[in-house]
Amino acid sequence: MGDNDTAIAYCQKVLEIQPDNIHALGNLTRYHILNGDMEEAESTCERLINSQAKGWDVWTKKVEALSYFGDDEGILQVFEQAKASGELQGTSFTGLFSHLVAVALTHQGRIDEARKLWLQTPENTEGSKLAQANLEDLKKPIGERHAPWAFPLGCWLTQKTIEELSVLADSHSKKKGQQLLAKSTENYFDSHPQINTLIPILLERGDPQGREFAFRFATLAKTPEMLVALRDFAISQHGPDAMRYEAAITVSEAKLLPQEGVKMWFQGEFQEVNLISYELHDEPTVANHSRKVKSLGAKAISLMKKGGVEKAVDAEKILQKALEIEPDSPDLLNNLAGTYQMQGRTEEAYNLLSELSSNYPDYLFPRISLARLKIKKGEIAEAEALLKPLISRQRFQFSEFSNFCNAQIELSMAKKEKDSARKWLQMWENLDPENPDLLPWKLKLDGDNLLKKLSMFSDW
């Protein structure tokens, strides 16, 4: 903090000569924040807002200081004062004034006014770059947005702090592993207490880089202060859904949130979600096949994807050839059961899946497929009994997890528990957002609302 302390001392000397100096008060507010001294920062900011001194870009310095505290009402009051004074035209030198007011307007739900101000920000200014970045971010789906944000990361943390933490992460992640990295991060936070103050602020209103930076280091440190910050972030409306969900999982594992029925902001509205932590991987679920069997299996799957009874019959013949070479391959037998289903030979599929589930308990596809067949047959209790043990499983292959979530949603729908189906869909999307199987369920479960949301935000 040496350079920062020198800057604070310089501002204080200026204020001894000119107690109302707008720029010294504005800079001093930020330097106190960089030191994590929010009490001094608030006191200095109050002096700045009350100052009647004249100076270059006075209104910008006032809204800039208020933006560090997220004081949207105060910013909009200054905006009105600037308009009433007739000096609004003189606030365009850096473009920051209109940008910061637009951020406050967005927080207040006044989106159209904010967009107009951002678009009016003078080109090639500091404010115009921030305005454009916010406008671009707001074009994303509502659950993926960071906007609005007032400042980049460099306004909240000194370059020295950013570099020290980055070096710490790089050195330990390569050499010493996660546990030592976590301990080193915790030690750094202990010796730099201002970080404990700034990370919750960055989680609430940082830019994408700032929020990601704060999130990763808070998750690493997991000190009591950081876990509280992550909990507050998880149940807030700030930042992307997936990041808040990951924060909620971390906090739930530390017993600061329950695992079930947590009210969280997803897709632009509050929903109850279950905080179950799963690790997804793309490792093979069965032993490697010979080149010949791999080729036959790929041909069969290609035919099955095309659909139809005729393709299913052809796929069955190919799988039977593969099984002559490798008769005990559970994946080949599972796909064979799939061809039976496609041909309407449900009882044969049912019997084969039952046999596979018993013989290969760690190979999940037959068990899940059997549960889905039972759901279709109305055997709900039996289907639930098959799926329930898998809920506590920690690792899934991506395709396994997709099938599992499909089965859980189908089970919920069969039990007429639409809210439960939505929770499973939300968790699935958080962990595997690019999965193409999500969209049909989104349309089925919340089609009208989804279309409304798409039309609402199409103008961005």
Coordinates of C-alpha atoms in Angstrom, one line a residue:
M1 CA 0.0 0.0 0.0
G2 CA 3.1 2.3 0.0
D3 CA 2.2 4.1 -3.3
N4 CA -1.4 4.4 -2.2
D5 CA -0.4 5.9 1.2
T6 CA 1.8 8.4 -0.6
A7 CA -1.1 9.4 -2.8
I8 CA -3.4 9.8 0.2
A9 CA -0.7 12.0 1.9
Y10 CA -0.5 14.2 -1.2
C11 CA -4.3 14.7 -1.4
Q12 CA -4.4 15.6 2.3
K13 CA -1.8 18.2 1.8
V14 CA -3.8 19.7 -1.1
L15 CA -6.9 19.7 1.2
E16 CA -5.0 21.6 3.9
I17 CA -4.7 24.4 1.5
Q18 CA -8.0 24.0 -0.4
P19 CA -10.4 22.1 1.9
D20 CA -13.1 21.9 -0.8
N21 CA -10.9 20.9 -3.7
I22 CA -13.1 18.7 -5.8
H23 CA -10.4 16.6 -7.5
A24 CA -8.5 16.0 -4.2
L25 CA -11.6 14.9 -2.5
G26 CA -12.6 12.6 -5.4
N27 CA -9.2 11.0 -5.6
L28 CA -8.9 10.7 -1.8
T29 CA -12.3 8.8 -1.7
R30 CA -10.9 6.3 -4.2
Y31 CA -7.6 5.9 -2.4
H32 CA -9.3 5.2 0.9
I33 CA -11.4 2.5 -0.9
L34 CA -8.2 0.9 -2.3
N35 CA -7.0 0.7 1.3
G36 CA -10.3 -0.9 2.3
D37 CA -11.0 2.1 4.6
M38 CA -14.7 2.5 3.8
E39 CA -15.4 4.7 6.8
E40 CA -12.8 7.3 5.7
A41 CA -13.9 7.0 2.1
E42 CA -17.6 7.7 3.1
S43 CA -16.6 10.7 5.1
T44 CA -14.5 12.1 2.2
C45 CA -17.2 11.4 -0.3
E46 CA -19.7 13.3 1.9
R47 CA -17.4 16.3 1.9
L48 CA -17.1 16.1 -1.9
I49 CA -20.9 15.9 -2.5
N50 CA -21.5 18.9 -0.2
S51 CA -18.7 21.0 -1.7
Q52 CA -19.7 24.0 -3.7
A53 CA -16.3 24.6 -5.1
K54 CA -15.9 25.1 -8.8
G55 CA -13.6 23.1 -10.9
W56 CA -13.2 21.1 -14.1
D57 CA -15.8 18.3 -14.5
V58 CA -17.2 18.8 -11.0
W59 CA -20.3 16.7 -11.7
T60 CA -18.4 13.8 -13.0
K61 CA -16.2 13.7 -9.9
K62 CA -19.3 13.6 -7.7
V63 CA -21.0 10.7 -9.5
E64 CA -17.7 8.9 -9.7
A65 CA -17.3 9.0 -6.0
L66 CA -20.9 7.9 -5.4
S67 CA -20.5 5.0 -7.9
Y68 CA -17.9 3.4 -5.7
F69 CA -20.6 3.0 -3.0
G70 CA -23.3 1.9 -5.4
D71 CA -25.4 4.9 -4.3
D72 CA -27.7 5.0 -7.3
E73 CA -30.2 7.5 -5.7
G74 CA -27.3 9.9 -4.9
I75 CA -26.0 9.6 -8.4
L76 CA -29.5 10.4 -9.9
Q77 CA -29.8 13.4 -7.5
V78 CA -26.5 14.8 -8.8
F79 CA -27.8 14.2 -12.3
E80 CA -30.9 16.3 -11.7
Q81 CA -28.7 19.0 -10.0
A82 CA -26.4 19.1 -13.1
K83 CA -29.5 19.4 -15.4
A84 CA -31.0 22.2 -13.2
S85 CA -27.6 24.1 -13.2
G86 CA -27.5 24.2 -17.0
E87 CA -24.0 22.6 -16.9
L88 CA -24.9 19.2 -18.2
Q89 CA -23.2 19.9 -21.5
G90 CA -19.9 20.4 -19.7
T91 CA -19.9 16.9 -18.3
S92 CA -19.0 15.2 -21.6
F93 CA -15.2 15.6 -21.5
T94 CA -14.4 12.0 -20.4
G95 CA -17.8 10.5 -21.1
L96 CA -17.8 9.0 -17.6
F97 CA -20.7 11.1 -16.4
S98 CA -23.3 9.7 -18.8
H99 CA -21.9 6.2 -18.4
L100 CA -22.1 6.3 -14.6
V101 CA -25.6 7.8 -14.6
A102 CA -26.7 5.1 -17.1
V103 CA -25.4 2.4 -14.7
A104 CA -27.5 3.9 -11.9
L105 CA -30.5 4.1 -14.1
T106 CA -30.1 0.4 -15.1
H107 CA -30.0 -0.6 -11.4
Q108 CA -33.3 1.4 -10.9
G109 CA -34.9 -0.5 -13.8
R110 CA -34.9 2.5 -16.1
I111 CA -33.4 0.6 -19.0
D112 CA -34.5 2.8 -21.9
E113 CA -33.2 5.9 -20.4
A114 CA -29.9 4.2 -19.6
R115 CA -29.5 2.9 -23.1
K116 CA -30.1 6.4 -24.5
L117 CA -27.4 7.9 -22.3
W118 CA -24.9 5.1 -23.1
L119 CA -25.5 5.7 -26.8
Q120 CA -25.0 9.5 -26.3
T121 CA -21.6 9.0 -24.6
P122 CA -18.9 10.8 -26.7
E123 CA -16.8 8.5 -28.8
N124 CA -13.2 7.7 -28.1
T125 CA -13.5 8.6 -24.4
E126 CA -13.0 6.6 -21.3
G127 CA -16.8 6.5 -20.8
S128 CA -17.6 5.4 -24.3
K129 CA -15.5 2.2 -23.9
L130 CA -17.3 1.3 -20.7
A131 CA -20.6 2.2 -22.2
Q132 CA -20.1 0.0 -25.3
A133 CA -18.9 -2.9 -23.1
N134 CA -22.1 -2.7 -21.0
L135 CA -24.3 -2.5 -24.0
E136 CA -22.6 -5.5 -25.6
D137 CA -23.0 -7.5 -22.3
L138 CA -26.7 -6.6 -22.1
K139 CA -27.2 -8.3 -25.5
K140 CA -26.5 -11.6 -23.9
P141 CA -29.2 -13.9 -22.4
I142 CA -30.4 -12.5 -19.1
G143 CA -28.8 -15.4 -17.1
E144 CA -25.3 -14.8 -18.6
R145 CA -24.9 -11.0 -17.9
H146 CA -22.5 -9.1 -15.8
A147 CA -23.9 -5.6 -16.7
P148 CA -24.3 -3.0 -15.5
W149 CA -20.9 -2.1 -14.0
A150 CA -19.3 1.3 -13.4
F151 CA -15.6 0.6 -13.3
P152 CA -13.0 -1.9 -14.5
L153 CA -11.0 -4.0 -12.1
G154 CA -8.1 -1.6 -12.1
C155 CA -10.2 1.1 -10.4
W156 CA -10.8 -1.2 -7.4
L157 CA -7.5 -2.9 -6.9
T158 CA -4.0 -1.5 -7.3
Q159 CA -1.9 -3.0 -10.1
K160 CA 0.5 -4.3 -7.5
T161 CA -2.3 -6.3 -5.7
I162 CA -3.5 -7.8 -9.0
E163 CA 0.0 -8.8 -10.0
E164 CA 0.8 -10.3 -6.6
L165 CA -2.4 -12.4 -6.6
S166 CA -1.9 -13.5 -10.2
V167 CA 1.7 -14.6 -9.5
L168 CA 0.6 -16.4 -6.4
A169 CA -2.1 -18.3 -8.3
D170 CA 0.3 -19.2 -11.2
S171 CA 3.2 -20.3 -9.1
H172 CA 1.1 -22.5 -6.7
S173 CA -1.2 -24.0 -9.3
K174 CA 1.8 -25.3 -11.3
K175 CA 3.9 -26.5 -8.4
K176 CA 2.1 -27.0 -5.2
G177 CA -1.6 -27.8 -5.8
Q178 CA -4.9 -26.5 -4.7
Q179 CA -4.5 -26.9 -1.0
L180 CA -1.3 -24.8 -0.7
L181 CA -2.8 -22.3 -3.1
A182 CA -5.8 -22.0 -0.8
K183 CA -3.6 -21.5 2.2
S184 CA -1.4 -19.0 0.5
T185 CA -4.5 -17.0 -0.6
E186 CA -5.8 -17.1 2.9
N187 CA -2.4 -15.8 4.3
Y188 CA -2.4 -13.1 1.6
F189 CA -5.8 -11.9 2.7
D190 CA -4.7 -11.9 6.3
S191 CA -1.8 -9.6 5.5
H192 CA -3.8 -7.4 3.2
P193 CA -7.1 -6.9 5.1
Q194 CA -8.4 -4.4 2.5
I195 CA -9.1 -7.4 0.2
N196 CA -11.7 -8.7 2.6
T197 CA -13.6 -5.4 2.1
L198 CA -13.2 -5.1 -1.7
I199 CA -14.1 -8.7 -2.7
P200 CA -17.8 -8.4 -1.7
I201 CA -18.0 -5.1 -3.6
L202 CA -16.5 -6.7 -6.7
L203 CA -18.9 -9.6 -6.5
E204 CA -21.8 -7.2 -6.3
R205 CA -20.8 -4.6 -8.9
G206 CA -17.5 -5.5 -10.5
D207 CA -16.9 -5.8 -14.3
P208 CA -16.6 -9.3 -15.8
Q209 CA -12.9 -9.5 -15.0
G210 CA -13.3 -8.0 -11.5
R211 CA -16.2 -10.3 -10.6
E212 CA -14.4 -13.4 -11.9
F213 CA -11.2 -12.3 -10.1
A214 CA -13.1 -11.8 -6.8
F215 CA -15.1 -15.0 -7.2
R216 CA -12.0 -17.2 -7.9
F217 CA -10.0 -15.9 -4.9
A218 CA -13.0 -15.9 -2.5
T219 CA -13.6 -19.5 -3.5
L220 CA -10.0 -20.4 -3.0
A221 CA -9.6 -18.7 0.4
K222 CA -12.9 -19.9 1.9
T223 CA -12.3 -17.8 5.1
P224 CA -15.4 -17.1 7.2
E225 CA -15.5 -13.6 5.6
M226 CA -15.2 -14.9 2.1
L227 CA -17.9 -17.6 2.6
V228 CA -20.3 -14.9 3.8
A229 CA -19.5 -12.8 0.8
L230 CA -20.1 -15.8 -1.5
R231 CA -23.4 -16.6 0.3
D232 CA -24.6 -13.0 -0.2
F233 CA -23.5 -13.0 -3.8
A234 CA -25.2 -16.4 -4.4
I235 CA -28.6 -15.2 -3.3
S236 CA -28.3 -11.8 -5.0
Q237 CA -29.4 -10.7 -8.5
H238 CA -25.8 -9.7 -9.5
G239 CA -23.7 -11.5 -12.1
P240 CA -24.3 -14.6 -14.3
D241 CA -26.6 -17.4 -13.0
A242 CA -23.9 -20.1 -13.4
M243 CA -21.4 -18.1 -11.3
R244 CA -23.9 -17.6 -8.5
Y245 CA -24.9 -21.2 -8.6
E246 CA -21.3 -22.3 -8.2
A247 CA -21.0 -19.9 -5.3
A248 CA -24.1 -21.4 -3.7
I249 CA -22.7 -24.9 -4.0
T250 CA -19.5 -23.8 -2.3
V251 CA -21.4 -22.1 0.5
S252 CA -23.8 -25.1 0.8
E253 CA -20.9 -27.4 1.3
A254 CA -19.7 -25.1 4.1
K255 CA -23.2 -25.4 5.7
L256 CA -24.1 -21.7 5.2
L257 CA -27.0 -22.6 2.9
P258 CA -29.3 -25.6 2.9
Q259 CA -29.1 -28.1 0.0
E260 CA -32.8 -27.9 -0.9
G261 CA -35.3 -25.2 -1.5
V262 CA -32.9 -22.2 -1.8
K263 CA -34.5 -19.2 -3.4
M264 CA -32.1 -17.9 -6.1
W265 CA -32.3 -15.5 -9.0
F266 CA -32.3 -17.4 -12.3
Q267 CA -33.3 -16.3 -15.8
G268 CA -34.6 -13.0 -14.5
E269 CA -36.8 -14.3 -11.7
F270 CA -36.5 -15.9 -8.2
Q271 CA -36.8 -19.7 -8.2
E272 CA -36.3 -22.4 -5.6
V273 CA -33.3 -24.6 -6.5
N274 CA -31.5 -27.6 -5.0
L275 CA -27.8 -27.2 -4.4
I276 CA -26.4 -30.6 -5.3
S277 CA -22.8 -30.7 -6.4
Y278 CA -21.8 -32.9 -9.3
E279 CA -18.6 -33.2 -11.2
L280 CA -19.0 -33.9 -15.0
H281 CA -16.3 -35.5 -17.1
D282 CA -15.8 -36.9 -20.6
E283 CA -13.9 -40.1 -19.7
P284 CA -15.0 -43.4 -21.3
T285 CA -17.6 -45.3 -19.2
V286 CA -16.5 -48.7 -20.5
A287 CA -13.3 -50.4 -21.6
N288 CA -11.9 -49.6 -25.0
H289 CA -13.2 -51.7 -27.9
S290 CA -11.2 -53.2 -30.8
R291 CA -11.0 -51.0 -33.9
K292 CA -13.6 -53.3 -35.7
V293 CA -16.1 -53.1 -32.8
K294 CA -15.6 -49.3 -32.6
S295 CA -16.4 -48.9 -36.2
L296 CA -19.5 -51.2 -36.0
G297 CA -20.7 -49.4 -32.9
A298 CA -20.3 -45.9 -34.5
K299 CA -22.3 -47.1 -37.6
A300 CA -25.1 -48.4 -35.3
I301 CA -25.4 -45.2 -33.3
S302 CA -25.4 -43.1 -36.5
L303 CA -28.4 -45.1 -37.8
M304 CA -30.2 -44.9 -34.5
K305 CA -29.8 -41.1 -34.5
K306 CA -31.6 -40.9 -37.8
G307 CA -34.6 -42.6 -36.2
G308 CA -37.3 -44.8 -37.6
V309 CA -38.0 -48.5 -37.4
E310 CA -36.1 -49.4 -40.6
K311 CA -32.9 -47.7 -39.3
A312 CA -33.4 -49.4 -35.9
V313 CA -33.5 -52.8 -37.6
D314 CA -30.3 -52.1 -39.5
A315 CA -28.6 -50.8 -36.3
E316 CA -29.7 -54.0 -34.5
K317 CA -28.0 -56.2 -37.1
I318 CA -24.8 -54.2 -36.9
L319 CA -24.8 -54.4 -33.1
Q320 CA -25.4 -58.2 -33.2
K321 CA -22.2 -58.5 -35.4
A322 CA -20.3 -56.4 -32.8
L323 CA -21.5 -58.6 -30.0
E324 CA -20.3 -61.7 -31.8
I325 CA -16.8 -60.2 -31.3
E326 CA -17.3 -58.7 -27.8
P327 CA -20.3 -60.5 -26.3
D328 CA -20.2 -58.9 -22.9
S329 CA -19.9 -55.3 -23.8
P330 CA -22.5 -53.4 -21.7
D331 CA -22.6 -50.4 -24.0
L332 CA -23.3 -52.5 -27.1
L333 CA -26.1 -54.4 -25.2
N334 CA -27.5 -51.0 -23.9
N335 CA -27.6 -49.7 -27.5
L336 CA -29.2 -53.0 -28.6
A337 CA -32.0 -52.4 -26.0
G338 CA -32.4 -48.9 -27.6
T339 CA -33.0 -50.5 -31.0
Y340 CA -35.7 -52.7 -29.4
Q341 CA -37.4 -49.6 -28.1
M342 CA -37.3 -47.9 -31.4
Q343 CA -39.0 -50.9 -33.0
G344 CA -41.7 -51.0 -30.3
R345 CA -40.3 -54.2 -28.8
T346 CA -40.7 -52.7 -25.3
E347 CA -40.8 -55.9 -23.3
E348 CA -37.5 -57.2 -24.9
A349 CA -35.9 -53.8 -24.1
Y350 CA -37.3 -53.9 -20.6
N351 CA -35.9 -57.4 -19.9
L352 CA -32.5 -56.6 -21.4
L353 CA -32.1 -53.3 -19.4
S354 CA -33.1 -55.1 -16.2
E355 CA -30.5 -57.7 -16.8
L356 CA -27.8 -55.0 -17.6
S357 CA -28.7 -53.0 -14.5
S358 CA -28.2 -56.0 -12.3
N359 CA -25.0 -57.3 -14.0
Y360 CA -23.3 -53.9 -14.4
P361 CA -24.4 -51.7 -11.5
D362 CA -21.6 -49.0 -12.2
Y363 CA -22.7 -48.6 -15.8
L364 CA -25.5 -46.1 -15.4
F365 CA -27.1 -46.0 -18.9
P366 CA -29.2 -49.2 -18.5
R367 CA -30.4 -48.2 -15.0
I368 CA -31.5 -44.8 -16.2
S369 CA -33.1 -46.1 -19.4
L370 CA -35.0 -48.7 -17.3
A371 CA -36.2 -46.0 -15.0
R372 CA -37.4 -44.0 -18.0
L373 CA -39.3 -47.0 -19.4
K374 CA -40.9 -47.6 -16.0
I375 CA -42.0 -43.9 -16.0
K376 CA -43.7 -44.4 -19.4
K377 CA -45.4 -47.6 -18.0
G378 CA -46.7 -45.7 -15.0
E379 CA -44.5 -47.6 -12.5
I380 CA -43.5 -44.4 -10.8
A381 CA -42.4 -45.8 -7.4
E382 CA -40.2 -48.3 -9.1
A383 CA -38.6 -45.7 -11.3
E384 CA -38.0 -43.4 -8.4
A385 CA -36.3 -46.3 -6.5
L386 CA -33.9 -46.8 -9.4
L387 CA -33.0 -43.1 -9.7
K388 CA -32.8 -42.2 -6.0
P389 CA -29.4 -43.8 -5.3
L390 CA -27.9 -41.8 -8.2
I391 CA -28.7 -38.4 -6.6
S392 CA -25.9 -38.8 -4.1
R393 CA -23.4 -39.8 -6.8
Q394 CA -20.7 -37.1 -7.2
R395 CA -19.3 -37.8 -10.7
F396 CA -21.1 -38.3 -14.0
Q397 CA -20.0 -38.6 -17.5
F398 CA -21.7 -35.8 -19.6
S399 CA -24.0 -38.2 -21.4
E400 CA -24.8 -40.0 -18.2
F401 CA -25.8 -36.8 -16.6
S402 CA -27.9 -35.7 -19.5
N403 CA -29.9 -39.0 -19.3
F404 CA -30.1 -38.7 -15.6
C405 CA -31.5 -35.2 -15.7
N406 CA -34.0 -36.2 -18.4
A407 CA -35.2 -39.0 -16.2
Q408 CA -35.5 -36.8 -13.2
I409 CA -37.5 -34.3 -15.1
E410 CA -39.8 -37.0 -16.6
L411 CA -40.3 -38.4 -13.1
S412 CA -41.2 -35.0 -11.7
M413 CA -43.7 -34.4 -14.6
A414 CA -45.2 -37.9 -14.0
K415 CA -45.7 -36.9 -10.4
K416 CA -47.2 -33.6 -11.5
E417 CA -44.4 -31.7 -9.7
K418 CA -43.6 -29.1 -12.2
D419 CA -41.5 -27.0 -9.8
S420 CA -39.3 -29.9 -9.1
A421 CA -38.8 -30.5 -12.9
R422 CA -37.8 -26.8 -13.2
K423 CA -35.2 -27.2 -10.4
W424 CA -33.6 -30.2 -12.2
L425 CA -33.6 -28.3 -15.5
Q426 CA -32.0 -25.3 -13.9
M427 CA -29.3 -27.5 -12.2
W428 CA -28.7 -29.3 -15.5
E429 CA -28.3 -26.0 -17.4
N430 CA -25.9 -24.6 -14.8
L431 CA -23.6 -27.6 -15.1
D432 CA -24.0 -28.3 -18.9
P433 CA -25.3 -25.1 -20.5
E434 CA -24.5 -26.0 -24.1
N435 CA -26.5 -29.3 -24.0
P436 CA -29.0 -29.2 -26.9
D437 CA -31.5 -31.3 -24.9
L438 CA -32.2 -28.4 -22.6
L439 CA -34.2 -26.3 -25.1
P440 CA -37.1 -28.8 -25.6
W441 CA -37.6 -28.9 -21.8
K442 CA -37.4 -25.1 -21.5
L443 CA -40.1 -24.7 -24.1
K444 CA -42.2 -27.4 -22.5
L445 CA -41.9 -26.2 -18.9
D446 CA -41.8 -22.4 -19.5
G447 CA -42.4 -21.8 -23.1
D448 CA -44.6 -18.7 -22.9
N449 CA -42.3 -17.0 -20.4
L450 CA -39.3 -17.9 -22.4
L451 CA -40.7 -16.3 -25.6
K452 CA -41.8 -13.2 -23.6
K453 CA -38.2 -12.8 -22.2
L454 CA -36.7 -13.2 -25.7
S455 CA -38.9 -10.5 -27.1
M456 CA -38.3 -8.2 -24.1
F457 CA -34.5 -8.2 -24.6
S458 CA -34.3 -8.4 -28.4
D459 CA -33.8 -4.6 -28.6
W460 CA -30.5 -4.9 -26.8

